[in-house]
Phi, psi and omega in degrees: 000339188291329185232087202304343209285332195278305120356322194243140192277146199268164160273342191293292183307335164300278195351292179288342169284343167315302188287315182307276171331334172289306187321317201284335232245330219200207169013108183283345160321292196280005176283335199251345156302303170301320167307298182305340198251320169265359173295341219252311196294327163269359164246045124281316180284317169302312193290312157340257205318294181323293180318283207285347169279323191301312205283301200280294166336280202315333198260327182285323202283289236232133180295289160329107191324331205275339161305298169338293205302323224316294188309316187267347147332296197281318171260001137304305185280354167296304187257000162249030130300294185314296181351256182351304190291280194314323160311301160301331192277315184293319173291345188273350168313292184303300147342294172287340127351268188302346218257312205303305208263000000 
């Protein structure tokens, strides 16, 4: 009795699965929602790795700062490059998706 939490079933966790299922099944809002969500988590991830590979070239190759930013500059835009192209490519999935049904 001491410990209500073990006893009462919680709701939070049912939720999101609730929604992920809704997500997968239906509704184009949260598909194009969803999409927006791992696009922005991958180009945020891509601009990461490109900075830190451009930032690791750039500190082995080149003495100079200003070479150092270039390089790793250039591999920022290498990977919120990638992003994009992946990102466009996933929505147009969803566009040919919505077109289909």
């Amino acid at each position: 009795q001491g410990n209500s939490f073990a006893t009462t079933p919680s709701l939070a966790p049912s939720a999101p699965r609730e929604l992920m299922a809704t997500a997968k099944t239906g509704l184009p809002e949260l598909k194009v929602a969803e999409t927006w969500d791992s696009c922005i988590e991958n180009t945020i991830r891509k601009l990461a790795y490109g900075t830190l590979g451009g930032g690791l070239i750039a500190v082995i190759l080149f003495r100079g700062v200003a070479a150092r930013s270039a390089v790793a500059g250039l591999g920022a835009g290498v990977g919120i490059g990638m992003g994009y192209t992946e990102c466009k490519h996933e929505f147009e999935l969803v566009d040919k998706a919505a077109a289909a049904k």
